[in-house]
Amino acid sequence: MEKHVTIKDIAKELNTSVSTVSKALNEKYFDINPETRQRVLKAAREMGYRPNPIARKLQQGRSYNIGVIVPEFLDTFFPEVIFNIQKRLIKEGYQVVVMSSDESFETELENLKTLEDNMVDGLIISLTRETKNIDYINKIIDRGMPVVLFNRVNPSIRSPKVIFDDFKWSHFATEHLILQGYRNIYHFSLPYHLAMSQKRIQGFKSALKKYRIPFTEEHIIETGISIEEGQEAMKRLLDRDIVPGAVFAAGDKVAIGAIKELKRRGYKIPDQIGVMGFTESALAEIIEPNLTSVNQPTDKIADKIVELLLDSINDNGKAKIGEFLIGGTLNVRESSRVMASDPKRT
Amino acid sequence: MEKHVTIKDIAKELNTSVSTVSKALNEKYFDINPETRQRVLKAAREMGYRPNPIARKLQQGRSYNIGVIVPEFLDTFFPEVIFNIQKRLIKEGYQVVVMSSDESFETELENLKTLEDNMVDGLIISLTRETKNIDYINKIIDRGMPVVLFNRVNPSIRSPKVIFDDFKWSHFATEHLILQGYRNIYHFSLPYHLAMSQKRIQGFKSALKKYRIPFTEEHIIETGISIEEGQEAMKRLLDRDIVPGAVFAAGDKVAIGAIKELKRRGYKIPDQIGVMGFTESALAEIIEPNLTSVNQPTDKIADKIVELLLDSINDNGKAKIGEFLIGGTLNVRESSRVMASDPKRT
DNA sequence: CTGTTAGCGCGTTCAT
DNA sequence: ATGAACGCGCTAACAG
């Protein structure tokens, strides 16, 4: 069990002092003889020296670690975003530490504390489904921790927030169905209490209004986020002898559940009924017919998050509180293709 | 920016010394007046004291953090395993720190060093696709770090290894196709240099041998891990006017690629050609026909990993070097259902 | 340009 | 039962 070599070892080896070694190792000091620096660097290399980040953290409160907290990573969205965040931050010399809250507010709070105690230089957070109390996050921010929220945000948190432009793209998605000739469109919403659900509902309504298509609140149905929940919702609707002209589901999985049930009962998609998803996943191109969906560009989302976080770290507190909207792409596939036209929207 | 309260603050508040406070806070000291301890505990609570893990790490080299390094988390397998690992370790008082290597050996090495430098108490690793040099991992192990490998392992690493019983379940999978009446079965392998690929190839051969079914090395084709690569492989085969009786793909995505190409050319699955996947993913129940596949139980895998790691941490070095095999389930679905029978295997 | 010293927060002897 | 003093590895303020 070979000991870890420290600056003290190097100092001893070179018959010099620890502070000299420390300065030689840190680029920013210029009051040091270039030759000495070279000797130190050489010795450090030969002795296999690696700085101890723990000691450094303790001393200067800076860790070059960034904490990321997400509600889950069983779906592909968060992993993709994390992956992209990591890719960019590594270039800036940061390491990324990921923790999952498993949709539990308690775990989220623990993660928050752990990362704060471990002195990460910044925090990237997507809230739990059940997070309503945001006092602790705001407290952390007030203590000076750079924080960026994304995707699942809470407007009362005093940090920059990166979110997808749900309203706009929900509007576009609905408009697409309308332009394809579909009427009597139903919206399968994600759980109502999520801010994004409300935005998507508003986008849905806005498009209907624009084309003066009559609708009642019954056209909006609250579902969950799983395939099963989507299928259940579709089943309940059909059991009441309601046959929609089209279904715009606020999530791909819900859309797929709906398709399954429609196919099971022999309905033809897209000819009889159109189906549209949201937050495109790999599943869209596997289900038959391929699912039309709105793609959220995880790379752009990650870009913006990293940009805002680094700003916040460097500008030291002058964080731009507010929402930064990211746009997407409407990927038209078979499940909504009635007519030939309607250009791809970007 | 309120300061973080330390034991020194508590000591000052109570007009006592830091060492007394420290002892009072740590259960294991008994040479301390119970009343004093209560006073300290009360003050700590009221002042909102939280121990600084960084300082503690520096002092005693123990962090109650476990590092996890995986090659990617874009697919569902690793996220699921990590999720389960986290769930179990949290109960034991550990926090889990996840890093992705993005299939790059260099990044893997960096992650390894970062986590080691950050004094994690243990390491859970699944190797990169390109990892051939394992000197560094072995060096870490020799320095006394508890390490458990899983899924992507290298037999020369001196640690416990948790792997799926690829041979056995590849054998079962092939046997299933044979019992369904399929002949002229092709195996679409993952990249050859992965140990698991070889195991699955052997299982494939073993089943053919058992039923005395003739085959040539040409029945084994090296592919990648993506849908596209599976589709490409199928295309190349059909372009050479070779029509398999069945395809056993070593990965679900590859299988799905194969199905896509077969459907595109009008072949009927499972009637004309049977298809079998491996390492079941959510996609299996979405593709049509639903894909028969071998499920790897991520919860059992995580259980074994955590068990071995905790053993290694506590027994302090007496790690059981060797392979621990985990069994799975054969989920028979539409893509291989020719005859009615053949019971579900577990 | 180099060395001495103090201190980050904590746990741990060793006196008292 | 309590407290003073030291060290974990590093950086920074200050002498020299």
XYZ file of C-alpha atoms (C1' of nucleotides) in Angstrom:
724
model
C 0.000 0.000 0.000
C 2.245 2.757 -1.294
C 1.671 6.101 0.311
C 0.189 8.928 -1.619
C 2.915 11.452 -2.438
C 2.301 14.975 -1.158
C 3.927 18.326 -1.676
C 5.747 17.746 1.559
C 7.437 14.704 0.059
C 8.482 16.712 -2.945
C 9.813 19.478 -0.719
C 11.857 17.002 1.249
C 13.198 15.399 -1.892
C 14.282 18.750 -3.257
C 15.440 20.225 0.041
C 13.076 23.097 -0.292
C 9.889 24.244 1.405
C 6.309 23.217 0.866
C 5.218 26.683 -0.075
C 7.793 26.845 -2.824
C 6.545 23.568 -4.160
C 2.977 24.713 -3.909
C 3.708 27.913 -5.785
C 5.706 26.117 -8.442
C 2.800 23.794 -8.995
C 0.215 26.542 -9.271
C 0.441 28.434 -12.522
C -0.709 31.696 -11.108
C 2.390 32.491 -9.081
C 5.160 34.370 -10.862
C 7.432 35.178 -7.968
C 9.313 31.979 -8.429
C 12.505 31.057 -10.216
C 11.682 29.363 -13.507
C 14.422 26.843 -12.871
C 13.023 25.968 -9.473
C 9.628 25.552 -11.013
C 10.991 23.176 -13.595
C 12.787 21.138 -10.960
C 9.617 20.892 -8.919
C 7.510 19.970 -11.918
C 9.989 17.315 -12.900
C 10.125 15.827 -9.435
C 6.344 15.906 -9.171
C 6.033 14.038 -12.426
C 8.644 11.474 -11.509
C 7.272 10.861 -8.070
C 3.761 10.507 -9.413
C 2.357 13.410 -7.481
C -1.372 14.084 -7.682
C -2.886 16.947 -5.747
C -5.348 15.940 -3.090
C -8.605 17.634 -4.006
C -9.988 17.066 -0.538
C -7.284 19.149 1.067
C -7.679 21.773 -1.587
C -11.388 21.931 -1.037
C -10.967 22.274 2.679
C -8.526 25.078 2.202
C -10.191 27.184 -0.440
C -13.767 26.070 -0.623
C -13.497 25.449 -4.315
C -13.819 21.915 -5.622
C -14.173 22.039 -9.387
C -17.041 19.657 -8.905
C -20.542 20.373 -10.134
C -23.505 18.579 -8.631
C -26.453 17.475 -10.726
C -29.720 16.371 -9.156
C -32.452 14.850 -11.299
C -35.736 13.242 -10.281
C -35.018 9.992 -12.114
C -32.917 8.536 -14.838
C -34.936 5.630 -16.033
C -36.207 7.473 -19.043
C -33.798 8.695 -21.719
C -34.339 12.420 -21.326
C -32.364 13.104 -18.167
C -29.478 10.775 -19.005
C -29.100 12.532 -22.314
C -29.083 15.958 -20.735
C -26.616 14.854 -18.071
C -24.429 13.272 -20.693
C -24.279 16.534 -22.605
C -23.725 18.617 -19.497
C -20.852 16.377 -18.543
C -19.312 16.575 -21.973
C -19.216 20.362 -21.850
C -18.170 20.823 -18.249
C -15.260 18.434 -18.550
C -13.780 20.741 -21.148
C -13.904 23.530 -18.603
C -12.054 21.428 -16.090
C -15.029 20.411 -13.995
C -16.135 16.996 -12.857
C -19.811 16.185 -12.693
C -21.400 14.388 -9.778
C -24.849 13.010 -10.417
C -27.487 12.130 -7.860
C -31.017 10.897 -8.382
C -33.889 11.824 -6.108
C -36.106 8.990 -7.257
C -39.042 11.427 -7.352
C -38.831 11.789 -3.571
C -38.699 15.202 -1.970
C -36.898 13.825 1.054
C -34.140 12.270 -1.010
C -33.866 15.473 -2.971
C -33.293 17.393 0.217
C -30.640 14.918 1.352
C -28.883 15.093 -1.994
C -28.946 18.860 -1.792
C -27.314 18.805 1.611
C -24.756 16.201 0.660
C -23.625 18.120 -2.367
C -23.570 21.402 -0.505
C -21.530 19.867 2.293
C -19.176 18.432 -0.260
C -18.586 21.931 -1.477
C -19.522 21.603 -5.092
C -18.918 24.799 -7.010
C -22.370 24.786 -8.493
C -25.648 22.926 -8.630
C -27.852 21.883 -11.524
C -31.276 20.749 -10.444
C -34.453 19.348 -11.902
C -37.122 19.101 -9.252
C -39.010 16.112 -8.021
C -42.571 15.572 -9.023
C -43.625 16.241 -5.432
C -41.366 19.179 -4.599
C -43.453 22.033 -3.351
C -41.334 23.401 -0.529
C -38.474 25.322 -2.064
C -37.207 27.118 1.028
C -34.087 25.060 1.258
C -33.002 25.635 -2.304
C -33.511 29.345 -1.933
C -31.490 29.261 1.263
C -28.608 27.594 -0.528
C -28.788 30.202 -3.258
C -28.770 32.994 -0.696
C -25.640 31.512 0.819
C -23.989 32.150 -2.502
C -24.169 28.802 -4.281
C -24.554 29.109 -8.046
C -27.665 27.171 -9.039
C -29.367 26.526 -12.358
C -32.736 24.808 -12.594
C -34.032 23.017 -15.643
C -37.045 21.150 -16.949
C -38.868 20.681 -13.678
C -38.663 24.134 -12.196
C -40.454 26.288 -9.691
C -40.887 29.942 -10.602
C -40.311 31.091 -7.024
C -36.759 29.839 -6.918
C -34.269 32.677 -7.261
C -32.093 31.192 -9.981
C -31.870 31.013 -13.745
C -34.194 28.367 -15.175
C -33.795 26.551 -18.452
C -37.036 25.177 -19.767
C -38.469 23.967 -22.962
C -40.940 26.310 -24.599
C -43.868 24.092 -23.815
C -46.536 26.601 -24.693
C -45.214 27.363 -28.141
C -44.485 23.820 -29.172
C -47.705 22.515 -27.772
C -49.373 25.151 -29.902
C -47.400 24.065 -32.975
C -48.149 20.422 -32.328
C -51.855 21.069 -32.078
C -51.759 23.316 -35.114
C -50.125 20.557 -37.096
C -52.977 18.193 -36.298
C -55.487 20.852 -37.279
C -53.745 21.575 -40.546
C -53.729 17.886 -41.300
C -57.488 18.103 -41.180
C -58.106 16.525 -37.807
C -60.952 17.818 -35.668
C -62.381 16.792 -32.299
C -58.866 16.651 -30.896
C -58.289 15.363 -27.359
C -55.345 16.337 -25.216
C -53.892 13.695 -22.882
C -52.129 15.796 -20.273
C -49.396 14.848 -17.845
C -50.274 15.298 -14.159
C -51.893 18.704 -13.798
C -49.787 20.025 -10.944
C -46.629 20.085 -13.062
C -46.029 23.557 -14.406
C -45.201 22.148 -17.831
C -48.575 20.416 -18.025
C -50.356 23.716 -17.655
C -48.175 25.310 -20.321
C -48.930 22.516 -22.731
C -52.623 22.747 -22.026
C -52.506 26.459 -22.764
C -50.662 25.834 -26.014
C -53.280 23.309 -26.965
C -56.098 25.712 -26.282
C -54.348 28.549 -28.026
C -54.099 26.636 -31.279
C -57.732 25.579 -31.165
C -58.707 29.149 -30.548
C -56.627 30.410 -33.439
C -58.541 28.186 -35.835
C -61.848 28.776 -34.067
C -62.332 25.138 -33.344
C -64.912 24.546 -30.675
C -63.872 22.577 -27.671
C -64.911 21.830 -24.119
C -62.872 21.145 -21.009
C -63.744 17.505 -21.535
C -61.265 17.435 -24.364
C -58.485 17.666 -21.812
C -57.813 14.527 -19.833
C -55.309 14.130 -17.036
C -53.170 11.021 -17.363
C -49.845 9.879 -15.936
C -46.518 9.427 -17.645
C -46.452 5.720 -18.471
C -47.535 3.631 -21.413
C -50.062 1.889 -19.198
C -51.598 5.144 -18.062
C -51.912 6.290 -21.651
C -53.571 3.066 -22.635
C -55.911 3.262 -19.662
C -57.001 6.778 -20.572
C -57.685 5.764 -24.162
C -59.614 2.756 -22.964
C -61.805 4.800 -20.667
C -62.582 7.220 -23.450
C -63.525 4.545 -25.957
C -65.550 2.691 -23.369
C -67.693 5.790 -23.116
C -68.190 5.527 -26.884
C -66.156 8.625 -27.491
C -63.973 8.304 -30.572
C -61.564 11.227 -30.927
C -60.552 12.619 -34.264
C -57.012 12.889 -32.978
C -55.090 12.572 -29.736
C -52.329 14.928 -28.706
C -50.528 13.320 -25.783
C -48.171 15.421 -23.689
C -45.671 12.560 -23.558
C -44.470 9.910 -25.974
C -45.207 7.056 -23.634
C -48.763 8.169 -23.088
C -49.135 8.494 -26.860
C -47.823 4.986 -27.354
C -50.273 3.642 -24.814
C -53.068 5.343 -26.715
C -51.874 3.881 -30.007
C -51.763 0.406 -28.519
C -55.354 0.603 -27.409
C -56.531 2.102 -30.687
C -54.802 -0.622 -32.658
C -56.182 -3.279 -30.366
C -59.663 -2.116 -31.239
C -58.943 -1.985 -34.931
C -58.822 1.749 -35.527
C -56.592 2.897 -38.356
C -53.875 5.418 -37.596
C -53.449 7.969 -39.090
C -56.417 7.563 -41.426
C -59.210 7.414 -38.891
C -57.409 8.921 -35.916
C -54.254 10.998 -35.692
C -51.818 10.711 -32.817
C -49.126 13.112 -31.673
C -46.555 12.747 -28.901
C -44.275 15.119 -27.046
C -40.702 14.926 -25.754
C -39.583 12.535 -28.363
C -37.869 9.371 -27.250
C -36.274 6.473 -29.050
C -39.638 4.800 -28.941
C -41.117 7.146 -31.530
C -39.398 5.400 -34.392
C -40.130 1.924 -33.148
C -43.866 2.025 -32.548
C -45.978 1.448 -35.621
C -47.056 3.672 -37.066
C -44.027 5.816 -36.221
C -45.038 8.536 -33.863
C -45.107 12.211 -34.742
C -43.587 14.044 -31.824
C -41.929 17.199 -30.579
C -38.231 16.776 -30.011
C -36.532 18.542 -27.137
C -32.893 19.132 -28.049
C -30.979 17.888 -25.037
C -27.745 19.319 -26.384
C -29.102 22.853 -26.582
C -30.669 22.521 -23.175
C -27.348 21.355 -21.750
C -25.509 24.180 -23.522
C -27.722 26.803 -21.965
C -27.521 25.255 -18.518
C -23.734 25.140 -18.587
C -23.493 28.657 -19.948
C -25.697 30.051 -17.204
C -23.952 28.083 -14.492
C -20.482 29.189 -15.527
C -21.730 32.766 -15.730
C -23.094 32.455 -12.256
C -19.862 30.963 -10.933
C -17.670 33.590 -12.502
C -19.838 36.668 -12.113
C -20.129 35.517 -8.563
C -23.722 35.995 -7.625
C -24.989 38.200 -10.415
C -27.100 35.297 -11.633
C -29.744 36.159 -14.160
C -32.899 35.065 -12.451
C -35.527 34.133 -14.960
C -36.653 31.620 -17.506
C -34.688 30.763 -20.607
C -36.809 29.083 -23.230
C -35.426 26.470 -25.553
C -37.154 25.637 -28.794
C -37.515 22.234 -30.397
C -38.395 20.441 -33.571
C -41.617 18.944 -34.788
C -40.836 15.548 -36.234
C -43.692 14.567 -38.458
C -43.976 10.836 -38.903
C -46.652 8.366 -39.879
C -49.071 8.739 -36.983
C -50.327 12.095 -38.198
C -49.662 12.040 -41.902
C -52.931 12.445 -43.714
C -52.070 14.953 -46.359
C -48.749 15.300 -48.074
C -47.908 18.881 -47.206
C -47.270 20.743 -43.942
C -43.583 21.478 -43.808
C -41.346 20.362 -40.998
C -41.234 23.100 -38.430
C -38.055 24.214 -36.669
C -24.084 34.597 3.372
C -24.337 33.052 6.811
C -21.284 31.110 7.869
C -21.400 27.395 8.226
C -21.457 26.506 11.917
C -18.514 24.370 13.091
C -17.632 22.551 16.264
C -15.540 25.549 17.180
C -18.648 27.718 17.181
C -20.425 25.263 19.410
C -17.446 25.152 21.762
C -17.400 28.918 22.012
C -21.124 29.059 22.629
C -20.853 26.532 25.436
C -17.569 27.808 26.853
C -15.931 24.478 26.385
C -13.276 23.031 24.090
C -13.526 21.724 20.580
C -12.327 18.301 21.560
C -15.107 17.957 24.101
C -17.636 18.911 21.490
C -16.110 16.512 19.012
C -16.275 13.665 21.486
C -19.798 14.486 22.533
C -20.866 14.377 18.918
C -19.240 11.023 18.218
C -21.101 8.137 19.757
C -18.054 6.029 20.409
C -16.554 8.110 23.208
C -17.665 7.234 26.726
C -15.257 9.325 28.766
C -17.620 12.220 28.665
C -20.235 13.490 31.062
C -23.703 12.519 29.836
C -24.973 15.945 30.755
C -22.248 17.636 28.772
C -23.087 15.453 25.830
C -26.742 16.430 26.019
C -25.872 20.117 26.201
C -23.643 19.799 23.163
C -26.219 17.833 21.209
C -28.865 20.384 22.024
C -26.687 23.296 21.010
C -25.670 21.534 17.812
C -29.281 21.017 16.911
C -30.288 24.540 17.709
C -27.397 26.098 15.882
C -28.014 23.927 12.847
C -24.657 22.216 12.959
C -23.787 19.830 10.137
C -20.423 18.099 10.128
C -18.167 19.024 7.259
C -17.539 15.812 5.334
C -14.548 17.329 3.579
C -12.715 17.914 6.825
C -13.712 14.498 8.030
C -12.426 12.872 4.887
C -9.146 14.677 5.133
C -8.759 13.569 8.707
C -9.767 9.942 8.518
C -9.860 8.964 4.902
C -13.404 7.708 5.121
C -16.140 9.431 3.162
C -19.240 7.252 3.131
C -19.325 7.895 -0.564
C -19.336 5.139 -3.144
C -18.239 5.836 -6.695
C -19.939 4.244 -9.674
C -18.401 4.325 -13.134
C -20.376 3.118 -16.125
C -19.549 3.290 -19.834
C -22.748 5.077 -20.760
C -26.211 5.776 -19.536
C -28.152 6.375 -22.674
C -29.618 2.911 -22.665
C -31.892 1.798 -19.840
C -29.731 -0.994 -18.443
C -27.114 1.008 -16.563
C -29.508 3.614 -15.210
C -31.657 0.835 -13.823
C -28.725 -0.873 -12.155
C -27.457 2.401 -10.727
C -30.897 3.256 -9.500
C -31.096 -0.025 -7.608
C -27.575 0.266 -6.260
C -28.365 3.710 -4.965
C -31.563 2.557 -3.346
C -29.745 -0.107 -1.364
C -26.647 1.828 -0.432
C -28.605 4.775 0.894
C -30.111 2.459 3.482
C -26.595 1.621 4.626
C -25.781 5.286 5.039
C -23.805 5.723 1.845
C -24.159 8.277 -0.898
C -23.612 7.263 -4.473
C -21.576 9.291 -6.922
C -22.042 8.404 -10.557
C -19.675 9.108 -13.428
C -19.966 8.113 -17.067
C -16.966 7.252 -19.204
C -18.798 7.729 -22.476
C -17.149 4.551 -23.771
C -13.772 6.263 -23.648
C -10.846 4.617 -21.908
C -9.223 7.963 -21.215
C -12.300 9.341 -19.504
C -12.606 6.151 -17.535
C -9.084 6.594 -16.254
C -9.784 10.190 -15.298
C -12.965 9.196 -13.501
C -11.061 6.518 -11.662
C -8.469 8.997 -10.484
C -11.016 11.609 -9.547
C -12.989 9.231 -7.414
C -9.893 7.781 -5.822
C -8.584 11.248 -5.029
C -11.933 12.119 -3.575
C -11.513 9.222 -1.211
C -14.605 7.242 -1.940
C -14.933 4.209 0.300
C -15.524 1.884 -2.595
C -15.814 1.680 -6.349
C -18.333 -0.031 -8.613
C -17.189 -0.246 -12.193
C -18.419 -1.413 -15.557
C -15.675 -1.133 -18.138
C -15.591 0.808 -21.349
C -15.942 -0.932 -24.645
C -12.313 -0.133 -25.407
C -10.730 -0.836 -22.026
C -7.890 -3.277 -22.456
C -5.293 -1.905 -20.092
C -6.342 -2.762 -16.578
C -3.105 -1.966 -14.752
C -4.479 1.109 -13.123
C -7.549 -0.572 -11.695
C -5.432 -3.340 -10.278
C -3.119 -0.761 -8.762
C -6.036 0.914 -7.020
C -7.176 -2.447 -5.693
C -3.699 -3.206 -4.423
C -3.692 0.090 -2.579
C -6.638 -1.258 -0.629
C -9.658 0.216 -2.365
C -12.704 -2.064 -2.323
C -13.801 -2.577 -5.917
C -16.606 -4.554 -7.515
C -16.888 -4.963 -11.268
C -20.057 -5.770 -13.132
C -21.414 -6.450 -16.577
C -18.408 -5.319 -18.586
C -15.597 -7.018 -16.754
C -12.083 -8.198 -17.348
C -11.122 -11.519 -15.806
C -7.621 -10.320 -14.944
C -8.837 -7.688 -12.521
C -8.357 -8.795 -8.948
C -11.859 -8.047 -7.649
C -15.243 -9.690 -7.337
C -17.182 -9.533 -10.581
C -20.946 -9.667 -10.987
C -22.012 -10.810 -14.394
C -25.001 -12.169 -16.094
C -24.804 -15.852 -16.956
C -24.438 -15.157 -20.629
C -23.477 -18.663 -21.615
C -26.415 -20.334 -19.991
C -29.057 -17.899 -21.133
C -27.672 -17.692 -24.609
C -27.959 -21.452 -24.649
C -31.550 -21.292 -23.428
C -32.424 -18.618 -25.937
C -31.050 -20.637 -28.819
C -32.712 -23.766 -27.512
C -36.030 -21.979 -27.474
C -35.689 -21.121 -31.152
C -34.770 -24.702 -31.931
C -37.710 -26.103 -29.998
C -39.979 -23.715 -31.839
C -38.886 -25.520 -34.966
C -36.517 -22.932 -36.382
C -33.423 -24.101 -38.222
C -30.605 -22.317 -40.049
C -30.293 -19.918 -37.135
C -27.950 -16.950 -37.381
C -26.355 -15.259 -34.401
C -25.838 -11.496 -34.549
C -23.081 -10.952 -32.023
C -22.039 -7.800 -30.221
C -18.440 -6.693 -30.845
C -16.253 -9.787 -30.540
C -13.691 -8.410 -28.121
C -16.253 -8.066 -25.329
C -16.030 -11.050 -23.020
C -19.810 -11.335 -22.944
C -19.948 -11.669 -26.701
C -17.755 -14.730 -26.549
C -19.869 -16.261 -23.806
C -23.017 -15.732 -25.799
C -21.428 -17.230 -28.874
C -20.464 -20.286 -26.876
C -23.967 -20.627 -25.500
C -25.311 -20.372 -29.020
C -22.986 -23.098 -30.264
C -23.660 -25.278 -27.265
C -27.380 -25.366 -27.938
C -26.893 -26.160 -31.607
C -24.541 -28.941 -30.635
C -26.993 -30.372 -28.127
C -29.578 -30.791 -30.859
C -27.011 -31.840 -33.439
C -27.873 -28.990 -35.717
C -25.225 -28.389 -38.332
C -23.745 -24.948 -38.510
C -20.737 -23.104 -39.869
C -18.813 -20.133 -38.525
C -20.661 -18.094 -41.117
C -23.754 -18.325 -38.955
C -22.096 -15.977 -36.516
C -21.916 -12.354 -37.569
C -20.264 -9.535 -35.691
C -22.428 -6.435 -35.407
C -22.485 -3.374 -33.156
C -24.941 -2.388 -30.489
C -27.301 -0.027 -32.295
C -30.518 -0.446 -34.235
C -28.760 0.820 -37.322
C -25.969 -1.721 -37.021
C -28.498 -4.515 -36.630
C -30.373 -3.363 -39.675
C -27.149 -3.066 -41.669
C -26.133 -6.613 -40.779
C -29.515 -7.970 -41.826
C -29.338 -6.019 -45.047
C -25.919 -7.372 -45.928
C -27.093 -10.894 -45.297
C -30.212 -10.592 -47.416
C -28.294 -8.842 -50.145
C -26.206 -11.969 -50.418
C -29.469 -13.877 -50.911
C -29.130 -15.558 -47.573
C -32.457 -15.883 -45.789
C -32.053 -17.150 -42.225
C -34.564 -19.404 -40.570
C -34.174 -17.357 -37.406
C -31.972 -14.620 -35.987
C -30.711 -14.616 -32.442
C -29.316 -11.143 -31.768
C -27.130 -10.592 -28.724
C -28.875 -7.294 -28.024
C -32.420 -5.998 -28.289
C -31.490 -3.043 -30.428
C -29.675 -5.195 -32.924
C -32.706 -7.493 -33.008
C -34.984 -4.558 -33.660
C -32.786 -3.406 -36.511
C -33.018 -6.868 -37.995
C -36.797 -6.897 -37.644
C -37.064 -3.525 -39.356
C -35.156 -4.737 -42.371
C -37.043 -8.019 -42.542
C -40.372 -6.219 -42.426
C -39.218 -3.717 -44.992
C -38.630 -6.590 -47.373
C -41.940 -8.218 -46.608
C -40.851 -11.227 -44.582
C -43.327 -12.477 -42.028
C -42.197 -12.726 -38.426
C -42.469 -15.189 -36.720
C -43.961 -17.385 -39.424
C -41.162 -17.261 -41.955
C -38.367 -16.078 -39.704
C -38.018 -16.065 -35.938
C -36.237 -13.313 -34.041
C -34.833 -13.304 -30.536
C -33.204 -10.502 -28.582
C -31.120 -10.296 -25.444
C -30.923 -7.906 -22.495
C -34.497 -6.933 -22.682
C -35.356 -3.270 -22.860
C -38.573 -1.314 -22.927
C -38.438 -1.536 -26.686
C -39.266 -5.243 -26.697
C -42.924 -4.628 -26.046
C -43.223 -1.780 -28.485
C -41.759 -3.202 -31.664
C -44.158 -5.290 -33.712
C -44.150 -8.143 -33.456
C -43.212 -7.929 -29.770
C -39.701 -9.196 -29.301
C -38.861 -12.389 -27.460
C -35.869 -11.585 -25.275
C -33.797 -12.538 -22.266
C -34.357 -10.278 -19.301
C -31.486 -9.387 -17.000
C -32.807 -8.616 -13.524
C -31.167 -5.320 -12.622
C -32.368 -5.561 -9.040
C -30.644 -8.873 -8.408
C -27.509 -7.627 -10.104
C -27.515 -4.536 -7.894
C -28.151 -6.639 -4.803
C -25.133 -8.811 -5.458
C -22.910 -5.843 -6.257
C -23.820 -4.061 -3.037
C -23.446 -7.212 -0.980
C -19.964 -7.877 -2.339
C -18.880 -4.285 -1.966
C -20.007 -4.007 1.632
C -18.271 -7.306 2.371
C -15.123 -5.969 0.834
C -15.333 -2.723 2.798
C -15.948 -4.438 6.105
C -13.739 -7.493 5.762
C -11.147 -5.001 4.747
C -9.372 -6.533 1.820
C -10.487 -10.133 1.997
C -12.455 -9.579 -1.186
C -13.698 -12.702 -2.880
C -12.057 -12.511 -6.261
C -14.096 -14.294 -8.842
C -17.218 -14.244 -10.924
C -20.711 -14.258 -9.516
C -23.292 -15.303 -12.051
C -26.800 -13.908 -12.102
C -29.608 -15.702 -13.871
C -32.438 -14.176 -15.863
C -35.767 -14.839 -17.478
C -36.728 -15.789 -20.996
C -39.672 -13.674 -22.024
C -41.333 -15.345 -24.938
C -43.312 -12.952 -27.102
C -44.605 -12.814 -30.640
C -41.369 -12.717 -32.590
C -40.622 -16.381 -31.930
C -44.016 -17.899 -31.359
C -44.601 -20.562 -33.931
C -46.006 -23.335 -31.857
C -48.143 -22.925 -28.802
C -46.029 -24.764 -26.259
C -42.555 -24.222 -24.803
C -43.001 -22.988 -21.262
C -41.571 -19.760 -19.975
C -38.172 -20.499 -18.552
C -36.889 -19.052 -15.286
C 12.888 34.652 -5.086
C 12.332 31.475 -0.930
C 10.984 29.896 3.689
C 8.184 30.221 7.958
C 3.770 30.200 9.798
C -1.088 29.976 10.277
C -5.415 27.965 9.379
C -9.404 25.393 6.684
C -12.723 21.571 10.266
C -12.262 17.581 12.291
C -10.646 13.524 15.170
C -7.264 11.956 18.309
C -3.547 11.353 21.637
C -1.836 12.789 25.946
C -1.762 15.530 29.877
C -4.385 17.436 33.545
C -14.264 14.258 32.634
C -11.999 17.872 30.089
C -8.781 20.583 27.303
C -4.405 21.709 24.807
C -1.949 20.407 20.974
C -1.072 18.034 16.731
C -1.805 16.464 11.976
C -4.514 15.278 7.575
C -2.589 18.230 2.566
C -2.906 22.355 0.885
C -2.792 27.600 0.048
C -1.813 32.288 1.463
C 0.037 36.111 4.190
C 4.081 37.702 5.660
C 9.097 37.828 6.540
C 13.406 37.569 5.005
